[in-house]
């Protein structure tokens, strides 16, 4: 075995037996998060466009136009975006179109538009709002490809195959976005806290909420870093059990700007426009149209399968040195070390089928107070 770096600095000692070398250098002590309500700089709410049967990615013919629907990505839209775009573009290619319209400028619309440009298509985006004014901008920003993506009852083998293809394609793309200025995408350690075996989650959920398909552990094990259990004293948290694992983080402000800039640089155009009925797609000069309207597809198409699942996040003043995330089911806490602020998320039992996007500051203040207790 080659000597560890620095091991020869003082020369080997003859008398004492060498202590066994640690496999890894111990991590630096964690900087505690300054969790107090006065440091909350934003409270945001958006809804996950959940469909029990998974995202709708299929083509429909309409008055000489081909509409490729691509919506309903639940709590996994950012994570699956690049793979979802590949699925949609497979259907676009069948039309032979050289010009493409994309309706929607969120995570799904923008990544689909970019991938289409990279394969040589001329792309115009039409949207009521564009990033960062769309629901996608208010997501948590972590790799969560199976989050509320389908109900367990609907996860048939064909869906699982498509989901795995989308997740792996996206994962590969995210690794090409590392190391960029502003860190649009990064990897960070997350600490998973629990109150020990048999401990219950603080948020029991809504009885109307379906059992979600659990896909990640079963289908993506080879690309998911293993969690290591930490000994008491090896971490600063007040919890019975602590595990640590690395996870991708999307710094959504920097990442959205990068995607928009790339789209415009490749000759893309964005037109502000609201569609009131699907027939309006056929008034577009492009005869192939990707419908990436997210939750908006429910009202636009009269598609009752799109269910809003409310989610609220707060951001604390960015704190240099805090580069780790934290999840604590027993305290209803999820914390992400984003460059645009330390994001604190808490769930409510009434989130399912709840389209109310009015921020509830008291909910976020309570979550921040629970976070402070974790370091007490
Ligand atoms: C709290 C929360 C946390 C989340 N965290 C994560 C996470 O950590 N990781 C992850 O991968 N995913 C996460 N998600 C899920 C992710 O945010 C969504 O799946 C994703 O944003 C969906 O993107 P979209 O482009 O389909 O929809 P949207 O962002 O809603 O974009 C829809 C676009 O269509 C346009 N549009 C809609 N209707 C019309 C119309 N009638 N006419 C014209 N334009 C229209 C809108 O203006 C917009 O441009 C989270 C979601 C929530 C709510």
XYZ file of N, CA and C in Angstrom, residues 233-350:
354
model
N -21.350 11.183 18.947
C -20.137 11.978 19.133
C -19.462 12.345 17.831
N -19.834 11.663 16.764
C -19.228 11.967 15.460
C -20.063 12.994 14.694
N -21.047 13.568 15.366
C -21.914 14.579 14.734
C -22.475 15.480 15.841
N -22.962 16.661 15.493
C -23.424 17.594 16.535
C -24.926 17.519 16.814
N -25.638 16.530 16.269
C -27.101 16.578 16.307
C -27.694 15.872 17.521
N -28.832 16.402 17.979
C -29.587 15.729 19.040
C -30.549 14.750 18.383
N -30.078 13.543 18.169
C -30.939 12.514 17.571
C -30.367 11.157 17.968
N -31.230 10.142 18.018
C -30.792 8.816 18.461
C -29.881 8.173 17.416
N -30.238 8.360 16.154
C -29.470 7.688 15.107
C -29.220 8.672 13.952
N -28.007 8.648 13.422
C -27.652 9.569 12.340
C -26.913 8.791 11.244
N -27.383 8.947 10.015
C -26.697 8.368 8.865
C -26.306 9.496 7.928
N -25.283 9.249 7.111
C -24.808 10.290 6.197
C -24.669 9.708 4.785
N -25.148 10.459 3.806
C -24.986 10.036 2.407
C -24.948 11.272 1.518
N -24.192 11.190 0.438
C -24.091 12.325 -0.492
C -25.284 12.327 -1.445
N -25.691 13.530 -1.823
C -26.874 13.666 -2.681
C -26.728 14.895 -3.591
N -27.211 14.822 -4.839
C -27.157 16.003 -5.700
C -28.114 17.102 -5.228
N -27.660 18.339 -5.369
C -28.465 19.523 -5.034
C -28.528 20.418 -6.273
N -29.718 20.954 -6.553
C -29.878 21.899 -7.673
C -30.057 23.293 -7.077
N -29.116 24.173 -7.363
C -29.256 25.560 -6.915
C -30.117 26.271 -7.949
N -31.418 26.279 -7.665
C -32.392 26.561 -8.725
C -32.264 27.941 -9.353
N -31.813 28.939 -8.590
C -31.693 30.266 -9.202
C -30.574 30.265 -10.250
N -29.408 29.779 -9.855
C -28.281 29.741 -10.793
C -28.581 28.778 -11.951
N -29.197 27.654 -11.621
C -29.458 26.630 -12.633
C -30.478 27.140 -13.670
N -31.555 27.792 -13.199
C -32.572 28.314 -14.125
C -31.964 29.339 -15.075
N -31.128 30.208 -14.511
C -30.501 31.233 -15.359
C -29.601 30.601 -16.408
N -28.878 29.558 -16.002
C -28.005 28.863 -16.952
C -28.826 28.264 -18.100
N -29.947 27.624 -17.754
C -30.780 26.993 -18.789
C -31.353 28.045 -19.737
N -31.851 29.142 -19.172
C -32.409 30.206 -20.012
C -31.340 30.807 -20.924
N -30.163 31.061 -20.350
C -29.083 31.665 -21.143
C -28.679 30.726 -22.280
N -28.564 29.440 -21.990
C -28.190 28.471 -23.031
C -29.238 28.444 -24.137
N -30.519 28.469 -23.726
C -31.605 28.411 -24.715
C -31.539 29.631 -25.648
N -31.338 30.801 -25.072
C -31.298 32.023 -25.892
C -30.053 32.054 -26.766
N -28.943 31.581 -26.193
C -27.685 31.579 -26.957
C -27.772 30.669 -28.184
N -28.580 29.621 -28.074
C -28.718 28.695 -29.212
C -29.797 29.163 -30.188
N -30.200 30.434 -30.060
C -31.137 30.999 -31.047
C -32.603 30.825 -30.684
N -32.892 30.415 -29.468
C -34.288 30.208 -29.049
C -35.011 31.525 -28.820
N -36.327 31.484 -28.952
C -37.143 32.678 -28.688
C -38.237 32.303 -27.694
N -38.642 33.281 -26.885
C -39.716 33.037 -25.910
C -40.806 34.076 -26.137
N -42.028 33.596 -26.270
C -43.171 34.496 -26.488
C -44.136 34.323 -25.312
N -44.546 35.446 -24.724
C -45.512 35.353 -23.621
C -46.903 35.148 -24.212
N -47.547 34.085 -23.824
C -48.876 33.783 -24.375
C -49.614 32.825 -23.446
N -50.907 33.070 -23.279
C -51.741 32.170 -22.465
C -52.670 31.398 -23.393
N -52.754 30.104 -23.190
C -53.652 29.259 -23.980
C -54.877 28.952 -23.111
N -56.061 29.067 -23.732
C -57.286 28.857 -22.966
C -57.958 27.536 -23.308
N -57.571 26.942 -24.432
C -58.153 25.656 -24.852
C -57.121 24.947 -25.726
N -57.130 23.621 -25.737
C -56.120 22.891 -26.521
C -56.167 23.225 -28.011
N -57.341 23.577 -28.538
C -57.443 23.916 -29.976
C -56.502 25.064 -30.329
N -56.198 25.907 -29.351
C -55.314 27.052 -29.637
C -53.900 26.591 -30.012
N -53.535 25.374 -29.642
C -52.215 24.850 -30.070
C -52.142 24.820 -31.598
N -53.298 24.583 -32.240
C -53.286 24.415 -33.703
C -53.227 25.761 -34.438
N -53.255 26.861 -33.676
C -53.084 28.175 -34.323
C -51.602 28.548 -34.421
N -50.747 27.743 -33.820
C -49.305 28.047 -33.859
C -48.739 27.722 -35.232
N -47.724 28.486 -35.644
C -47.165 28.223 -36.981
C -46.354 26.929 -36.994
N -45.812 26.528 -35.840
C -45.114 25.245 -35.777
C -46.170 24.140 -35.722
N -45.993 23.095 -36.505
C -47.035 22.053 -36.531
C -46.749 20.929 -35.537
N -45.592 20.991 -34.875
C -45.319 20.044 -33.787
C -45.145 20.851 -32.510
N -45.898 20.454 -31.483
C -45.984 21.257 -30.258
C -45.791 20.339 -29.052
N -44.879 20.711 -28.148
C -44.773 19.980 -26.879
C -45.582 20.745 -25.835
N -46.513 20.063 -25.212
C -47.332 20.685 -24.169
C -46.711 20.382 -22.805
N -45.932 21.353 -22.292
C -45.244 21.174 -20.995
C -45.798 22.200 -20.004
N -47.106 22.130 -19.796
C -47.761 23.149 -18.972
C -47.893 22.735 -17.506
N -47.295 21.630 -17.123
C -47.266 21.240 -15.704
C -48.654 21.167 -15.114
N -48.823 21.798 -13.964
C -50.119 21.769 -13.305
C -51.185 22.459 -14.157
N -50.746 23.441 -14.994
C -51.685 24.163 -15.850
C -52.412 23.250 -16.833
N -51.843 22.072 -17.120
C -52.473 21.158 -18.074
C -53.832 20.688 -17.565
N -53.991 20.632 -16.264
C -55.260 20.184 -15.689
C -56.400 21.059 -16.184
N -56.254 22.370 -16.009
C -57.317 23.294 -16.415
C -57.387 23.410 -17.931
N -56.239 23.447 -18.588
C -56.201 23.667 -20.037
C -56.864 22.527 -20.808
N -56.593 21.290 -20.389
C -57.123 20.129 -21.119
C -58.357 19.531 -20.440
N -58.718 20.070 -19.282
C -59.795 19.442 -18.512
C -59.371 18.063 -18.026
N -58.090 17.924 -17.677
C -57.546 16.623 -17.253
C -57.556 16.527 -15.725
N -58.562 15.838 -15.205
C -58.735 15.759 -13.748
C -57.714 14.835 -13.099
N -56.870 14.169 -13.913
C -55.873 13.265 -13.309
C -54.720 14.054 -12.677
N -54.617 15.351 -12.972
C -53.528 16.156 -12.397
C -53.984 16.683 -11.035
N -53.307 16.225 -9.979
C -53.687 16.581 -8.606
C -52.606 17.491 -8.017
N -52.992 18.647 -7.465
C -51.973 19.517 -6.862
C -51.572 19.024 -5.474
N -50.286 18.919 -5.244
C -49.796 18.586 -3.893
C -48.961 19.777 -3.424
N -49.514 20.488 -2.461
C -48.921 21.738 -1.993
C -47.569 21.492 -1.310
N -46.648 22.431 -1.495
C -45.367 22.347 -0.787
C -44.883 23.740 -0.441
N -44.464 23.927 0.795
C -43.985 25.256 1.230
C -42.536 25.153 1.685
N -41.744 26.124 1.269
C -40.340 26.169 1.696
C -40.028 27.564 2.234
N -39.060 27.605 3.128
C -38.538 28.900 3.583
C -37.050 28.890 3.302
N -36.494 30.078 3.080
C -35.038 30.155 2.948
C -34.482 31.067 4.030
N -33.384 30.600 4.650
C -32.679 31.403 5.654
C -31.516 32.113 4.965
N -31.054 33.188 5.539
C -29.903 33.932 5.012
C -28.791 32.923 4.669
N -28.215 33.022 3.454
C -27.130 32.090 3.108
C -26.039 32.136 4.175
N -25.521 30.966 4.528
C -24.526 30.902 5.611
C -23.288 30.175 5.110
N -22.234 30.943 4.768
C -21.019 30.286 4.268
C -20.537 29.241 5.280
N -20.114 28.120 4.794
C -19.636 27.059 5.690
C -20.682 25.983 5.912
N -21.960 26.337 5.757
C -23.001 25.303 5.888
C -23.176 24.669 4.511
N -22.557 23.518 4.354
C -22.597 22.876 3.033
C -23.202 21.477 3.126
N -23.988 21.242 4.174
C -24.607 19.920 4.352
C -26.120 20.074 4.466
N -26.821 19.015 4.097
C -28.275 18.990 4.246
C -28.664 18.098 5.413
N -29.948 18.082 5.696
C -30.409 17.366 6.888
C -31.864 16.930 6.676
N -32.151 15.700 7.008
C -33.535 15.219 6.946
C -33.892 14.572 8.274
N -35.075 14.907 8.793
C -35.457 14.383 10.115
C -36.971 14.138 10.083
N -37.348 12.919 9.674
C -38.772 12.590 9.548
C -39.525 12.771 10.853
N -38.860 12.419 11.969
C -39.512 12.502 13.281
C -39.845 13.930 13.691
N -39.181 14.899 13.063
C -39.446 16.316 13.383
C -40.023 17.062 12.178
N -40.403 16.330 11.127
C -40.989 16.966 9.945
C -40.070 18.069 9.414
N -38.828 17.704 9.127
C -37.818 18.692 8.722
C -37.019 18.184 7.529
N -36.793 19.084 6.569
C -35.869 18.763 5.491
C -35.134 20.057 5.151
N -33.819 20.007 5.165
C -33.009 21.214 5.018
C -32.009 20.999 3.884
N -31.922 21.978 2.973
C -31.030 21.842 1.808
C -30.067 23.031 1.774
N -28.759 22.764 1.650
C -27.771 23.855 1.686
C -27.629 24.527 0.330
N -28.611 25.338 -0.032
C -28.549 25.976 -1.360
C -27.737 27.259 -1.289
N -27.161 27.634 -2.430
C -26.346 28.851 -2.449
C -27.217 30.107 -2.310
N -28.509 29.976 -2.648
C -29.404 31.138 -2.540
C -30.154 31.142 -1.205
N -29.648 30.453 -0.225
C -30.251 30.435 1.101
C -30.414 29.012 1.592
N -30.402 28.861 2.916
C -30.575 27.517 3.477
C -32.066 27.215 3.474
N -32.432 26.219 2.666
C -33.848 25.953 2.454
C -34.391 25.010 3.534
N -35.517 25.392 4.130
C -36.143 24.587 5.192
C -37.559 24.244 4.744
N -37.818 22.951 4.631
C -39.131 22.513 4.161
C -39.850 21.741 5.257
N -41.160 21.970 5.365
C -41.982 21.192 6.295
C -43.267 20.825 5.572
N -43.791 19.656 5.868
C -45.023 19.228 5.200
C -46.209 19.415 6.131
N -47.406 19.405 5.524
C -48.636 19.478 6.317
C -49.534 18.318 5.923
N -50.384 17.883 6.829
C -51.294 16.784 6.514
C -52.258 17.176 5.402
N -52.485 18.487 5.212
C -53.479 18.926 4.222
C -52.856 19.275 2.867
